[in-house]
XYZ file of C-alpha atoms in Angstrom:
506
model
C 26.859 -11.798 16.855
C 25.120 -12.782 20.012
C 21.645 -12.656 20.894
C 21.736 -9.733 23.456
C 23.921 -7.694 21.295
C 21.724 -7.959 17.747
C 19.133 -6.883 20.380
C 20.969 -3.825 21.613
C 22.211 -3.240 18.187
C 18.128 -3.061 17.114
C 16.996 -1.500 20.116
C 19.849 1.556 19.292
C 18.921 1.780 15.639
C 15.202 2.110 16.450
C 16.090 4.645 19.451
C 17.922 6.291 17.208
C 15.447 6.847 14.702
C 12.742 8.048 16.906
C 15.137 10.499 18.550
C 15.545 11.603 14.635
C 12.332 13.447 15.025
C 9.648 13.242 12.475
C 6.867 15.340 13.648
C 3.772 13.074 14.082
C 0.915 14.409 11.406
C -2.161 12.501 12.210
C -3.150 15.273 15.460
C -2.189 18.098 13.199
C -5.095 17.023 10.680
C -7.207 15.517 12.563
C -6.441 12.225 10.620
C -5.387 8.579 12.760
C -3.445 6.639 10.450
C -3.767 3.143 10.947
C -2.213 -0.242 9.818
C -4.090 -3.475 8.921
C -2.184 -6.655 8.209
C -3.671 -8.891 6.449
C -6.105 -8.049 3.135
C -9.663 -7.516 3.879
C -12.020 -9.297 1.142
C -14.815 -7.001 1.354
C -15.699 -4.223 2.920
C -19.720 -5.693 3.556
C -19.601 -7.532 6.923
C -22.047 -10.101 5.761
C -19.479 -10.891 3.220
C -16.027 -11.054 4.730
C -14.991 -13.439 8.431
C -11.939 -11.554 9.435
C -11.268 -9.658 12.343
C -10.149 -6.210 10.070
C -13.809 -6.977 9.074
C -15.696 -6.711 12.364
C -13.795 -3.099 13.126
C -15.079 -1.976 10.191
C -18.159 -3.384 11.206
C -18.537 -2.103 14.393
C -17.321 1.264 13.048
C -19.241 2.016 9.889
C -23.210 0.022 10.816
C -24.979 -0.182 13.861
C -26.922 -3.137 15.248
C -30.153 -3.314 16.891
C -28.376 -3.674 20.667
C -24.869 -2.846 22.149
C -23.278 -5.084 24.708
C -21.469 -2.860 26.912
C -17.699 -4.594 26.485
C -16.509 -3.835 30.366
C -20.327 -4.920 32.100
C -21.347 -6.871 29.342
C -24.646 -5.630 29.636
C -27.126 -5.429 26.983
C -28.638 -1.696 25.557
C -30.312 -0.444 23.005
C -28.512 0.857 19.968
C -30.829 1.216 16.654
C -33.444 0.119 19.270
C -34.721 1.039 22.465
C -35.988 -1.500 23.730
C -36.966 -5.366 23.624
C -39.355 -8.123 24.107
C -39.548 -11.574 24.097
C -42.995 -12.086 22.467
C -42.606 -15.871 22.705
C -39.605 -18.668 22.895
C -38.949 -17.712 18.904
C -39.940 -14.213 18.426
C -38.659 -10.772 19.464
C -40.576 -7.310 19.172
C -38.353 -4.153 18.778
C -39.737 -0.682 18.973
C -36.669 1.102 16.974
C -34.658 4.579 17.834
C -36.312 7.062 15.936
C -34.430 10.607 14.199
C -31.713 8.240 12.755
C -30.484 8.795 9.244
C -27.901 6.408 7.074
C -24.467 8.119 5.719
C -26.507 8.815 2.391
C -29.447 10.342 3.879
C -32.020 7.334 4.005
C -34.231 7.016 7.320
C -33.529 4.272 9.173
C -37.255 2.290 10.412
C -39.020 -0.764 9.845
C -38.147 -1.459 6.115
C -34.965 -1.441 6.780
C -35.232 -4.134 9.656
C -37.342 -6.685 7.750
C -35.099 -5.923 4.653
C -31.659 -7.252 5.976
C -33.372 -9.900 8.456
C -34.682 -11.356 5.357
C -32.050 -11.005 3.480
C -29.273 -12.395 5.597
C -31.724 -15.401 6.999
C -31.806 -16.850 3.409
C -29.221 -19.201 3.044
C -29.277 -18.232 -1.016
C -28.013 -14.803 -0.297
C -24.728 -16.035 0.651
C -23.988 -14.387 4.108
C -19.758 -16.062 4.577
C -20.867 -17.149 8.282
C -24.120 -18.488 8.634
C -23.643 -19.748 11.831
C -24.153 -15.441 12.973
C -27.311 -15.473 10.682
C -29.303 -19.020 9.975
C -30.939 -18.961 13.017
C -33.203 -15.773 12.323
C -36.071 -17.144 10.401
C -37.512 -13.647 8.685
C -39.324 -10.557 10.494
C -42.263 -8.225 9.890
C -42.878 -5.081 9.908
C -45.617 -4.192 12.766
C -45.308 -0.455 12.403
C -42.554 1.955 10.541
C -41.219 1.757 14.470
C -41.754 -1.259 16.301
C -40.875 -4.574 14.171
C -40.735 -8.325 14.913
C -38.097 -10.939 14.666
C -38.943 -14.459 14.293
C -36.436 -17.402 15.007
C -36.477 -20.727 13.612
C -36.312 -22.373 16.717
C -35.633 -21.363 20.578
C -32.005 -19.254 19.857
C -31.533 -17.641 23.651
C -28.075 -16.167 22.641
C -29.878 -14.144 20.161
C -29.665 -10.763 21.457
C -25.711 -11.642 21.538
C -25.476 -12.005 18.128
C -27.829 -9.173 18.085
C -25.370 -7.268 20.116
C -22.754 -8.700 17.697
C -22.716 -9.018 13.560
C -25.965 -8.402 12.873
C -25.709 -4.817 11.231
C -28.281 -3.169 9.894
C -28.324 -2.197 5.813
C -30.418 0.617 4.113
C -32.878 -1.168 2.672
C -33.335 1.019 -1.081
C -29.494 1.166 -0.980
C -28.720 -2.696 -0.668
C -31.345 -3.819 -2.936
C -29.745 -1.793 -5.445
C -26.044 -2.025 -4.505
C -25.614 -5.830 -3.106
C -22.677 -6.405 -1.642
C -20.754 -5.545 -3.956
C -21.500 -2.278 -3.708
C -21.972 -1.999 -0.298
C -18.470 -3.493 -0.287
C -17.039 -0.581 -2.998
C -19.338 2.312 -1.160
C -20.709 1.295 2.719
C -23.310 2.924 3.968
C -24.483 2.442 7.409
C -25.963 4.893 9.917
C -22.401 4.063 12.647
C -20.051 6.837 14.012
C -18.345 6.720 11.109
C -18.897 7.198 7.210
C -16.554 5.044 5.050
C -15.178 7.874 2.405
C -12.789 5.769 0.225
C -12.079 2.102 -0.364
C -9.318 0.472 -2.604
C -10.254 -2.827 -2.518
C -8.043 -5.216 0.048
C -6.013 -1.972 0.105
C -6.876 1.701 1.599
C -10.269 2.392 4.322
C -10.557 5.948 4.690
C -13.551 6.789 7.599
C -15.153 10.323 8.105
C -16.793 11.237 11.457
C -20.678 10.901 10.884
C -21.676 14.816 12.390
C -25.098 13.139 13.054
C -24.507 10.052 14.485
C -27.155 9.705 16.938
C -27.375 9.133 20.191
C -25.408 5.760 20.513
C -23.995 4.111 23.627
C -21.156 3.457 21.546
C -20.083 6.881 22.111
C -19.389 10.138 19.830
C -16.948 9.570 17.997
C -14.129 12.372 18.089
C -11.099 11.938 15.807
C -12.219 13.783 12.617
C -10.958 11.126 9.881
C -9.238 7.487 10.202
C -6.954 6.323 7.303
C -5.921 3.024 7.273
C -4.153 0.702 5.178
C -3.290 -2.716 5.098
C 0.999 -3.174 5.818
C 1.290 -6.953 6.270
C 4.921 -6.271 7.038
C 5.025 -5.768 10.794
C 8.630 -4.050 10.055
C 6.952 -2.179 7.589
C 4.583 -1.060 9.916
C 6.742 -0.031 13.009
C 9.121 2.041 10.619
C 6.344 4.319 9.543
C 5.573 4.695 13.312
C 8.726 5.712 13.575
C 8.669 8.110 10.947
C 4.766 8.996 11.625
C 3.226 7.849 8.796
C 1.247 5.568 11.259
C -0.133 6.813 14.856
C -1.704 3.393 15.833
C -0.514 -0.552 15.185
C -2.050 -3.737 16.331
C -1.365 -6.886 17.047
C 1.736 -6.497 16.943
C 4.314 -9.510 18.017
C 5.049 -9.664 21.388
C 9.001 -9.652 20.910
C 8.377 -6.108 18.719
C 6.477 -5.161 21.373
C 8.377 -5.864 23.940
C 11.363 -3.258 22.571
C 8.971 -1.046 21.530
C 7.268 -0.498 25.511
C 10.942 1.066 26.531
C 10.681 4.295 24.010
C 9.202 7.032 25.182
C 7.385 7.571 22.300
C 4.894 5.214 22.235
C 2.266 3.663 24.389
C 1.996 -0.001 24.413
C -1.267 -1.630 25.542
C -1.808 -5.408 25.665
C -4.816 -7.029 25.941
C -6.825 -10.407 25.825
C -8.948 -11.246 23.391
C -11.866 -13.678 22.563
C -9.453 -15.521 20.275
C -7.944 -19.187 21.185
C -5.622 -20.816 18.298
C -6.015 -24.712 17.991
C -5.382 -27.893 15.433
C -8.107 -28.983 13.628
C -7.755 -32.876 12.417
C -9.050 -34.830 10.235
C -10.655 -37.089 12.253
C -13.899 -37.496 9.370
C -11.114 -38.815 7.011
C -12.424 -35.735 4.605
C -9.438 -35.996 2.915
C -9.268 -39.829 2.991
C -10.444 -42.317 4.982
C -7.253 -44.116 5.268
C -5.440 -40.615 6.874
C -3.669 -41.212 10.287
C -5.822 -38.746 11.872
C -8.903 -40.792 11.285
C -7.923 -42.720 13.998
C -8.161 -41.707 17.800
C -4.131 -42.911 19.232
C -2.655 -40.124 16.355
C -4.955 -37.254 17.739
C -4.157 -37.689 21.017
C -0.706 -38.350 19.917
C -0.775 -34.819 18.361
C -1.775 -33.811 21.448
C 0.726 -34.712 23.719
C 3.215 -33.555 21.424
C 2.846 -29.969 21.423
C 4.547 -28.051 24.694
C 1.540 -25.338 24.925
C 3.446 -23.952 27.724
C 6.228 -23.150 26.286
C 4.272 -21.840 23.372
C 2.396 -19.201 25.553
C 5.587 -18.145 27.805
C 7.401 -17.942 24.856
C 5.753 -16.296 22.023
C 2.882 -15.168 22.891
C 3.215 -13.529 25.886
C 1.152 -10.898 27.464
C -2.079 -11.999 29.122
C -2.367 -15.339 26.514
C -3.685 -18.622 28.244
C -3.256 -22.682 28.120
C -6.759 -23.300 26.961
C -7.979 -27.492 26.866
C -11.552 -26.932 26.107
C -12.965 -25.933 22.496
C -14.233 -22.404 23.393
C -12.847 -19.882 25.104
C -13.258 -19.774 29.027
C -15.810 -16.394 29.485
C -18.026 -17.698 26.830
C -21.536 -18.604 28.661
C -21.064 -22.370 28.855
C -17.659 -22.831 28.056
C -17.269 -25.860 30.288
C -14.081 -26.414 31.617
C -13.413 -29.759 33.551
C -12.336 -31.728 30.272
C -9.776 -33.873 29.266
C -5.836 -31.664 29.071
C -2.882 -33.438 27.166
C 0.614 -32.526 29.596
C 3.199 -32.265 26.730
C 4.310 -35.802 26.634
C 7.069 -36.399 23.304
C 7.664 -39.920 25.100
C 3.702 -40.794 24.914
C 2.848 -39.189 21.559
C 5.890 -41.358 20.170
C 3.821 -44.809 21.801
C 1.044 -43.355 21.192
C 1.921 -43.383 17.473
C 2.990 -46.762 17.193
C -0.205 -48.199 18.958
C -2.205 -46.961 16.070
C 0.790 -48.104 13.855
C 3.530 -45.972 12.725
C 6.305 -46.883 14.854
C 8.438 -44.402 12.344
C 5.527 -41.672 11.805
C 4.361 -40.847 8.793
C 4.145 -37.212 6.708
C 1.290 -35.323 6.393
C 0.310 -31.589 5.026
C 0.130 -29.182 7.312
C -1.704 -25.722 6.608
C -1.675 -22.425 8.448
C -2.789 -19.095 7.554
C -1.389 -16.747 10.089
C 0.931 -16.342 12.983
C 4.318 -17.976 10.827
C 5.975 -18.242 13.888
C 3.314 -20.118 15.837
C 2.704 -22.658 13.360
C 5.974 -23.495 12.068
C 7.230 -24.082 16.277
C 3.209 -26.378 16.400
C 4.759 -28.095 13.168
C 8.612 -28.468 14.759
C 6.961 -30.195 17.745
C 5.240 -32.780 15.515
C 8.168 -33.466 13.307
C 10.171 -33.842 16.954
C 7.678 -36.890 17.212
C 8.026 -38.570 13.804
C 4.692 -36.467 12.377
C 6.751 -34.966 9.596
C 5.451 -32.101 7.917
C 5.259 -30.108 4.897
C 4.361 -26.874 5.694
C 2.073 -24.320 3.610
C 0.975 -21.078 4.250
C -1.919 -19.865 1.944
C -4.208 -16.670 2.215
C -7.017 -17.235 4.725
C -9.648 -17.151 2.339
C -7.802 -19.888 0.194
C -7.191 -21.858 3.473
C -10.426 -21.576 4.624
C -12.696 -22.456 1.048
C -10.359 -25.645 0.999
C -10.782 -26.584 4.336
C -14.921 -25.993 2.986
C -14.354 -27.852 -0.114
C -12.202 -30.420 0.348
C -10.784 -30.753 3.841
C -7.302 -30.807 5.077
C -5.362 -33.074 7.043
C -4.093 -30.461 10.204
C -4.462 -27.239 10.106
C -3.510 -23.913 12.696
C -6.849 -22.403 13.306
C -7.778 -19.295 15.224
C -11.153 -18.604 16.164
C -12.373 -15.026 17.722
C -16.340 -16.125 18.226
C -17.223 -12.700 16.432
C -16.303 -11.498 19.989
C -19.465 -12.927 20.758
C -19.739 -14.143 24.573
C -21.664 -17.795 24.270
C -20.473 -21.058 23.421
C -22.422 -21.183 20.052
C -20.288 -18.640 18.585
C -17.442 -21.107 18.657
C -18.211 -24.686 18.942
C -21.289 -24.542 17.276
C -20.149 -23.215 14.422
C -17.562 -26.279 13.925
C -18.932 -29.509 15.242
C -22.589 -29.177 13.904
C -21.839 -30.814 10.486
C -20.977 -27.571 8.607
C -18.433 -27.570 5.556
C -15.947 -26.870 8.406
C -16.577 -29.590 10.884
C -13.810 -32.314 10.569
C -14.976 -34.324 13.148
C -18.671 -35.121 11.915
C -20.054 -36.471 15.112
C -23.779 -37.104 15.426
C -23.963 -37.017 19.083
C -22.210 -33.835 19.508
C -24.030 -32.128 17.066
C -27.487 -33.786 19.259
C -25.831 -32.145 21.947
C -24.964 -28.506 20.360
C -28.321 -28.190 18.962
C -30.157 -28.932 22.637
C -27.893 -26.870 24.293
C -28.333 -23.990 21.121
C -31.774 -24.494 21.419
C -32.606 -24.664 25.024
C -33.969 -21.301 27.221
C -32.830 -23.306 30.191
C -29.386 -21.836 31.446
C -28.745 -25.218 32.925
C -29.844 -26.921 30.415
C -27.397 -25.402 27.974
C -24.642 -25.578 30.206
C -25.201 -29.221 30.778
C -25.429 -29.899 27.361
C -22.369 -27.616 26.180
C -20.755 -29.483 28.490
C -21.286 -32.860 27.361
C -20.062 -31.746 23.537
C -17.042 -30.458 24.804
C -16.056 -33.089 26.875
C -16.375 -35.626 24.224
C -14.687 -33.074 21.876
C -11.677 -33.607 24.159
C -12.101 -36.792 24.647
C -12.066 -37.631 20.883
C -8.983 -34.748 20.378
C -11.210 -33.648 17.615
C -9.374 -30.189 18.321
C -6.236 -29.890 19.792
C -6.731 -25.835 21.533
C -3.814 -24.713 22.140
C -4.331 -21.499 23.820
C -6.527 -18.152 24.017
C -4.835 -14.811 22.062
C -3.845 -11.136 23.734
C -3.331 -8.005 21.526
C -0.611 -5.589 21.770
C -1.548 -2.119 20.632
C 1.049 0.821 19.788
C 0.503 3.916 19.159
C 2.438 7.294 19.785
C 1.628 10.043 22.564
C -0.809 11.823 20.936
C -3.475 9.465 20.938
C -4.969 7.489 24.107
C -6.972 4.733 23.519
C -7.549 1.919 26.631
C -8.559 -2.010 24.100
C -10.832 -3.894 25.503
C -10.721 -7.501 26.022
C -12.963 -8.195 23.068
C -10.604 -7.680 20.193
C -12.419 -4.893 18.149
C -10.391 -1.747 17.429
C -12.860 0.848 18.907
C -12.328 4.283 16.914
C -15.272 6.274 19.095
C -13.032 5.298 22.123
C -9.684 7.001 20.602
C -8.754 10.101 21.602
C -6.139 12.907 20.865
C -4.326 13.893 24.116
């Protein structure tokens, strides 16, 4: 069967299913039915690092500050205003009259407890970079609090508008991360009424939600199920048991966009895809990726333009720097490696591998992207043993032992600052496969300087060396396809956060 005939047959079957016409149940009972593709390891927002976790975090909890995704303006949320007392102290005036979902009043005690808990490395917050810049917090009065930083950290407000959520001190002291994961309690626009770990989450509108810049929720209930298979998600979209799916692959989204029953919205994201290479020799001092010529060969072996054009499509773009272009300090004038398989082979020969070599290759998502990348490597003589793992399993492996080469992605928790990605992975932490002391020194200066031009200068130094040394092979930015039925109105934002508060029934 030809590819054209196959597509026509699939499209015909899909149209038949659509016109067979199940009624959309979601609007009738005010329940938005949504699918997650990846299993969420823990609903507690400090103990997961997945995009699904970010989505629930923004729905269930609030931060002190909110960043408008359209204007990038910082607006008070649980805080009404704030001021820098000095380079390492921020004072916040808190919003009065806010209550948590369990009835606890929100006040300075909750901020102090949350900050002091998450800032303590012994408590094991999953992504330390999100919180380890804070030293402690102290109560001035019931609605005034100061957060002390370990050192000057000019991106503090950006982080406080993103991954740093406020928790109820009394409840969390008793429940801890495991209890919060099973019975989450926040101040956010939706409260969690059911959790089946990793599989099913039910949210209900918070009728007492405060006057937040997030906006008031209109849809009464959000029912989220984990459905790993995209084809199953699409089938459920047709029969009306799902109202919205997202992260839909480009080829399926293109077919769905031809149908009157659905809206397909494509939006760019801050997520980038890249290869991380074991330059530091964590998997063995003699592994090939400790050699610069091998890393450069990998960079030249991959046709990034072809990947974007054939697989990602939409608003994706080729990326050459180890950050997302819109992030503050993301230097774009760095070494870029054009697709040149012959040069890749020559570099391998120069490094002592004229016949290539074999290596383990790891990935956790987008198998089709990862397999295409693997094929490009195979074509120049780097024979890959392909390993597809769950995200948490691959992360743990990389933290404990490292991997020779792995396909990774990072969405920066939607934080519009280079410190949220480059500093996350290049400051000698457990996920740093370069272990370059000079890069760390430059990033430390950029992360702590209060002068924007100094920050830009030292991020530039770090990013240029990362590119010159091919510690990473940045490849592309992601876009996301959101597909929803005609009962739903939704305009996605470029930060890859699924916002239930901005969804409406038609």
